[in-house]
Amino acid sequence: WPGAEGTLQPGEQVTATATYTVQQSDVNTGRVDNTATATGTPPQGEDVSDTDDETVPLPQNAQIELVKTGTLEEGASGSAGDVVEYEFTVTNTGNVTLTDVSVSDELEGLSDIAYGAW
């Protein structure tokens, strides 16, 4: 019935259902806002209408996970001057978009690792 036209007799009531797929932008704002308008044409005069708003709250769950692994370069014996290569895997484990994601590490040469460098 949504979007369809029909006839309502005085005192008559109809109920319809519809679905909406939640978008990431809805989750990021924490809600789905919606306004519906019902309009009808009487036998004489201007159309009549009424609107109703509904806000459905959405739970926000911001979470991030960092996994860091390190390996000694191939053929290295663990002596001074050998190189350790680190890999950082960052995962958004929540349901909202994260911005300005970065990784910092206290070892020299590993601090301020930006997402663009991954």
PDB file of C-alpha atoms in Angstrom:
ATOM      1  CA  TRP A   1       0.000   0.000   0.000  1.00  0.00           C
ATOM      2  CA  PRO A   2       2.775   2.589   0.592  1.00  0.00           C
ATOM      3  CA  GLY A   3       2.756   5.031  -2.290  1.00  0.00           C
ATOM      4  CA  ALA A   4      -0.612   3.709  -3.501  1.00  0.00           C
ATOM      5  CA  GLU A   5      -3.851   5.632  -3.670  1.00  0.00           C
ATOM      6  CA  GLY A   6      -7.064   4.437  -2.119  1.00  0.00           C
ATOM      7  CA  THR A   7     -10.442   5.508  -0.788  1.00  0.00           C
ATOM      8  CA  LEU A   8     -11.276   5.933   2.892  1.00  0.00           C
ATOM      9  CA  GLN A   9     -14.861   6.162   4.072  1.00  0.00           C
ATOM     10  CA  PRO A  10     -15.587   8.306   7.163  1.00  0.00           C
ATOM     11  CA  GLY A  11     -14.213   6.520  10.254  1.00  0.00           C
ATOM     12  CA  GLU A  12     -12.389   3.944   8.133  1.00  0.00           C
ATOM     13  CA  GLN A  13      -8.764   3.225   8.965  1.00  0.00           C
ATOM     14  CA  VAL A  14      -6.037   1.347   7.103  1.00  0.00           C
ATOM     15  CA  THR A  15      -2.655   0.180   8.317  1.00  0.00           C
ATOM     16  CA  ALA A  16       0.360  -0.376   6.121  1.00  0.00           C
ATOM     17  CA  THR A  17       3.914  -1.505   6.727  1.00  0.00           C
ATOM     18  CA  ALA A  18       7.137  -0.730   4.925  1.00  0.00           C
ATOM     19  CA  THR A  19      10.799  -1.466   5.457  1.00  0.00           C
ATOM     20  CA  TYR A  20      13.940   0.665   5.237  1.00  0.00           C
ATOM     21  CA  THR A  21      17.500  -0.605   5.145  1.00  0.00           C
ATOM     22  CA  VAL A  22      19.671   1.244   7.652  1.00  0.00           C
ATOM     23  CA  GLN A  23      22.569   3.085   6.000  1.00  0.00           C
ATOM     24  CA  GLN A  24      26.005   3.651   7.511  1.00  0.00           C
ATOM     25  CA  SER A  25      25.232   7.384   7.646  1.00  0.00           C
ATOM     26  CA  ASP A  26      22.235   6.556   9.889  1.00  0.00           C
ATOM     27  CA  VAL A  27      24.425   4.529  12.259  1.00  0.00           C
ATOM     28  CA  ASN A  28      26.981   7.341  12.344  1.00  0.00           C
ATOM     29  CA  THR A  29      24.280   9.809  13.427  1.00  0.00           C
ATOM     30  CA  GLY A  30      22.796   7.306  15.884  1.00  0.00           C
ATOM     31  CA  ARG A  31      19.287   7.400  14.527  1.00  0.00           C
ATOM     32  CA  VAL A  32      16.920   7.037  11.581  1.00  0.00           C
ATOM     33  CA  ASP A  33      14.751  10.122  11.137  1.00  0.00           C
ATOM     34  CA  ASN A  34      11.673   9.814   8.958  1.00  0.00           C
ATOM     35  CA  THR A  35       8.659  11.937   8.072  1.00  0.00           C
ATOM     36  CA  ALA A  36       5.561  10.607   6.316  1.00  0.00           C
ATOM     37  CA  THR A  37       2.697  12.601   4.837  1.00  0.00           C
ATOM     38  CA  ALA A  38      -0.830  11.362   4.203  1.00  0.00           C
ATOM     39  CA  THR A  39      -2.859  13.324   1.652  1.00  0.00           C
ATOM     40  CA  GLY A  40      -6.444  12.932   0.551  1.00  0.00           C
ATOM     41  CA  THR A  41      -8.797  14.683  -1.861  1.00  0.00           C
ATOM     42  CA  PRO A  42     -12.286  15.479  -0.542  1.00  0.00           C
ATOM     43  CA  PRO A  43     -15.342  15.711  -2.837  1.00  0.00           C
ATOM     44  CA  GLN A  44     -15.024  19.518  -2.738  1.00  0.00           C
ATOM     45  CA  GLY A  45     -12.259  21.891  -1.722  1.00  0.00           C
ATOM     46  CA  GLU A  46      -8.524  21.629  -1.281  1.00  0.00           C
ATOM     47  CA  ASP A  47      -6.647  18.424  -0.528  1.00  0.00           C
ATOM     48  CA  VAL A  48      -6.119  17.656   3.162  1.00  0.00           C
ATOM     49  CA  SER A  49      -2.892  16.276   4.608  1.00  0.00           C
ATOM     50  CA  ASP A  50      -1.168  15.382   7.851  1.00  0.00           C
ATOM     51  CA  THR A  51       2.452  14.537   8.622  1.00  0.00           C
ATOM     52  CA  ASP A  52       4.046  12.491  11.349  1.00  0.00           C
ATOM     53  CA  ASP A  53       7.705  12.214  12.320  1.00  0.00           C
ATOM     54  CA  GLU A  54       9.389   9.178  13.791  1.00  0.00           C
ATOM     55  CA  THR A  55      12.931   8.837  15.100  1.00  0.00           C
ATOM     56  CA  VAL A  56      14.335   5.362  15.677  1.00  0.00           C
ATOM     57  CA  PRO A  57      17.466   5.424  17.860  1.00  0.00           C
ATOM     58  CA  LEU A  58      20.371   3.251  16.733  1.00  0.00           C
ATOM     59  CA  PRO A  59      22.992   2.011  19.198  1.00  0.00           C
ATOM     60  CA  GLN A  60      26.495   3.250  18.446  1.00  0.00           C
ATOM     61  CA  ASN A  61      29.441   1.053  19.318  1.00  0.00           C
ATOM     62  CA  ALA A  62      32.801   2.699  18.554  1.00  0.00           C
ATOM     63  CA  GLN A  63      35.682   0.229  18.854  1.00  0.00           C
ATOM     64  CA  ILE A  64      39.107  -0.236  17.331  1.00  0.00           C
ATOM     65  CA  GLU A  65      41.572  -3.114  17.435  1.00  0.00           C
ATOM     66  CA  LEU A  66      45.327  -3.009  16.835  1.00  0.00           C
ATOM     67  CA  VAL A  67      47.406  -6.116  16.133  1.00  0.00           C
ATOM     68  CA  LYS A  68      51.183  -5.617  15.907  1.00  0.00           C
ATOM     69  CA  THR A  69      53.564  -8.324  14.746  1.00  0.00           C
ATOM     70  CA  GLY A  70      57.321  -8.171  14.349  1.00  0.00           C
ATOM     71  CA  THR A  71      59.776 -10.358  12.468  1.00  0.00           C
ATOM     72  CA  LEU A  72      63.545 -10.306  12.292  1.00  0.00           C
ATOM     73  CA  GLU A  73      64.780  -9.843   8.735  1.00  0.00           C
ATOM     74  CA  GLU A  74      65.665 -13.060   6.943  1.00  0.00           C
ATOM     75  CA  GLY A  75      69.171 -14.297   7.707  1.00  0.00           C
ATOM     76  CA  ALA A  76      69.552 -12.021  10.731  1.00  0.00           C
ATOM     77  CA  SER A  77      70.971 -13.454  13.954  1.00  0.00           C
ATOM     78  CA  GLY A  78      69.505 -10.943  16.373  1.00  0.00           C
ATOM     79  CA  SER A  79      72.640  -8.846  16.557  1.00  0.00           C
ATOM     80  CA  ALA A  80      72.962  -5.084  16.823  1.00  0.00           C
ATOM     81  CA  GLY A  81      72.295  -3.568  13.405  1.00  0.00           C
ATOM     82  CA  ASP A  82      69.834  -6.231  12.344  1.00  0.00           C
ATOM     83  CA  VAL A  83      66.406  -5.004  11.255  1.00  0.00           C
ATOM     84  CA  VAL A  84      63.019  -5.913  12.700  1.00  0.00           C
ATOM     85  CA  GLU A  85      60.042  -5.322  10.438  1.00  0.00           C
ATOM     86  CA  TYR A  86      56.754  -4.546  12.174  1.00  0.00           C
ATOM     87  CA  GLU A  87      53.303  -4.888  10.715  1.00  0.00           C
ATOM     88  CA  PHE A  88      50.356  -3.014  12.163  1.00  0.00           C
ATOM     89  CA  THR A  89      46.807  -4.147  11.412  1.00  0.00           C
ATOM     90  CA  VAL A  90      44.092  -1.774  12.539  1.00  0.00           C
ATOM     91  CA  THR A  91      40.475  -2.900  12.361  1.00  0.00           C
ATOM     92  CA  ASN A  92      37.319  -0.953  13.019  1.00  0.00           C
ATOM     93  CA  THR A  93      35.471  -3.547  15.119  1.00  0.00           C
ATOM     94  CA  GLY A  94      32.579  -1.227  15.927  1.00  0.00           C
ATOM     95  CA  ASN A  95      29.593  -0.103  13.906  1.00  0.00           C
ATOM     96  CA  VAL A  96      30.421   3.594  13.356  1.00  0.00           C
ATOM     97  CA  THR A  97      32.894   5.186  10.951  1.00  0.00           C
ATOM     98  CA  LEU A  98      36.215   6.203  12.520  1.00  0.00           C
ATOM     99  CA  THR A  99      38.135   9.190  11.174  1.00  0.00           C
ATOM    100  CA  ASP A 100      41.663  10.473  11.807  1.00  0.00           C
ATOM    101  CA  VAL A 101      42.842   6.915  12.485  1.00  0.00           C
ATOM    102  CA  SER A 102      46.531   6.743  13.348  1.00  0.00           C
ATOM    103  CA  VAL A 103      49.011   4.490  15.073  1.00  0.00           C
ATOM    104  CA  SER A 104      51.825   5.671  17.284  1.00  0.00           C
ATOM    105  CA  ASP A 105      54.657   3.547  18.607  1.00  0.00           C
ATOM    106  CA  GLU A 106      57.274   4.529  21.169  1.00  0.00           C
ATOM    107  CA  LEU A 107      60.168   2.913  19.304  1.00  0.00           C
ATOM    108  CA  GLU A 108      62.328   5.342  17.338  1.00  0.00           C
ATOM    109  CA  GLY A 109      61.275   5.461  13.709  1.00  0.00           C
ATOM    110  CA  LEU A 110      57.894   3.887  14.391  1.00  0.00           C
ATOM    111  CA  SER A 111      55.958   6.813  15.830  1.00  0.00           C
ATOM    112  CA  ASP A 112      53.134   8.687  14.159  1.00  0.00           C
ATOM    113  CA  ILE A 113      52.271   6.094  11.555  1.00  0.00           C
ATOM    114  CA  ALA A 114      49.418   7.567   9.541  1.00  0.00           C
ATOM    115  CA  TYR A 115      46.725   5.628   7.687  1.00  0.00           C
ATOM    116  CA  GLY A 116      47.982   6.919   4.337  1.00  0.00           C
ATOM    117  CA  ALA A 117      51.301   5.230   5.012  1.00  0.00           C
ATOM    118  CA  TRP A 118      49.745   1.763   5.311  1.00  0.00           C
TER     119      TRP A 118
END
